[in-house]
Amino acid sequence: MTHSDEPKAMPRVVAVVLTWNDTELTTACLRSVLASDYPDLRVVLVDNGSTPPRGPSLAAAFSEVDLVQLDVNQGFSGGANRGLERALEMGADYVHLIGNDATLAPDAIRRLVETCEGRPDVGAASPLLLDPGEPRIVQFYRATLDREVAIHMHHDVGIPYESRDWPLTESEFIPMVALFFRAEALRNVGLLDESFGTCWEDYDLCLRFHEAGWKYVTVGDATATHIGSYTTGRVSPYITYYTVRNRLICLQRYSPPDVWKRRWLDLLRSFRLQVRNYGWTNWRCHWALLRGFFDFARKVKGERGQREPAKIPGQA
């Protein structure tokens, strides 16, 4: 056998599971990752400042897991970045960032690798996301962006998975549930912007990937089940504050300066819809929304109270 005939080494995948104040869901997530049929797989668990810490007991139960135990919660962006940094240090070719409320099909990672190996323009890929339970209902397949008003619109959701084929598709936006990154792209673009703290860091990252020339795709025959909003809740003052403030940051960062003049009605309707979703009499969320506007004007970033702009890891 000549040197050129030698089989190519399989790409190394490092899965990063992020958890906070949870054991049950994280256990199910880790079990699903470790049941993967992909051979060159390492697993990193990031305990993002749980009180009391959950990481040591989980690491004891799963000896294959490399633990990153954080003393304080660093927000989703900070916790995720500590895991991504560890994965890159471990020589990852691909990094699979997985929320603890997701579980993977055994062949998901293999199918993601196969897709990315065949598409060198892909910077990040996602399995198709399913709601828990039967029948299996599609939670996420693809999304488009309206960058002017900083929103993403999801398509082909609420459909039974078995009702049709789900081919590989490009997607302008992918939620950060089980996002599979090419390590080269992460080094090129940088990691998550920690000035967001929590919420909208996925929107910001996808635009940075697109601007650098990388594609986002969903691999339809790779699946993951996602409970959704387990850690933060779907409706809370916490989520309301960060979604408002961080969306405004994205509007300022990526939208034309005259967008408020040209599309003020669309922007007003979108914030009105947010109020309707959390409830007209939910005064705590009303106050959080106003605080989000106020802190945006004051240039407050990161976890609330941090005023210094955070540097994007991986960028000069």
PDB file of N, CA and C in Angstrom, residues 4 73 80 125 143 145 186 200 222 312:
ATOM      1  N   SER A   4      -0.405   7.218  -0.448  1.00  0.00           N
ATOM      2  CA  SER A   4      -1.657   7.821  -0.899  1.00  0.00           C
ATOM      3  C   SER A   4      -2.828   6.873  -0.770  1.00  0.00           C
ATOM      4  N   ASN A  73     -22.129  31.110  37.145  1.00  0.00           N
ATOM      5  CA  ASN A  73     -22.804  31.046  35.852  1.00  0.00           C
ATOM      6  C   ASN A  73     -22.304  32.177  34.960  1.00  0.00           C
ATOM      7  N   ALA A  80     -20.935  28.225  27.045  1.00  0.00           N
ATOM      8  CA  ALA A  80     -20.681  27.538  25.779  1.00  0.00           C
ATOM      9  C   ALA A  80     -19.250  27.770  25.308  1.00  0.00           C
ATOM     10  N   ALA A 125     -23.732  22.861  10.930  1.00  0.00           N
ATOM     11  CA  ALA A 125     -24.866  22.036  10.513  1.00  0.00           C
ATOM     12  C   ALA A 125     -25.676  21.664  11.741  1.00  0.00           C
ATOM     13  N   ALA A 143     -34.936  27.977   8.395  1.00  0.00           N
ATOM     14  CA  ALA A 143     -35.410  29.315   8.750  1.00  0.00           C
ATOM     15  C   ALA A 143     -34.804  30.341   7.812  1.00  0.00           C
ATOM     16  N   LEU A 145     -34.152  34.747   7.379  1.00  0.00           N
ATOM     17  CA  LEU A 145     -33.909  35.936   8.191  1.00  0.00           C
ATOM     18  C   LEU A 145     -34.470  37.177   7.522  1.00  0.00           C
ATOM     19  N   LEU A 186     -14.952  27.979  13.255  1.00  0.00           N
ATOM     20  CA  LEU A 186     -14.926  28.644  14.559  1.00  0.00           C
ATOM     21  C   LEU A 186     -13.654  29.465  14.730  1.00  0.00           C
ATOM     22  N   TRP A 200     -30.082  35.526  21.666  1.00  0.00           N
ATOM     23  CA  TRP A 200     -29.682  36.222  20.439  1.00  0.00           C
ATOM     24  C   TRP A 200     -28.216  36.058  20.095  1.00  0.00           C
ATOM     25  N   ALA A 222     -30.525  13.315   9.937  1.00  0.00           N
ATOM     26  CA  ALA A 222     -29.959  13.302  11.291  1.00  0.00           C
ATOM     27  C   ALA A 222     -30.978  13.980  12.201  1.00  0.00           C
ATOM     28  N   ILE A 312     -14.984  39.423  21.638  1.00  0.00           N
ATOM     29  CA  ILE A 312     -15.406  38.167  21.031  1.00  0.00           C
ATOM     30  C   ILE A 312     -14.217  37.223  21.030  1.00  0.00           C
TER      31      ILE A 312
END
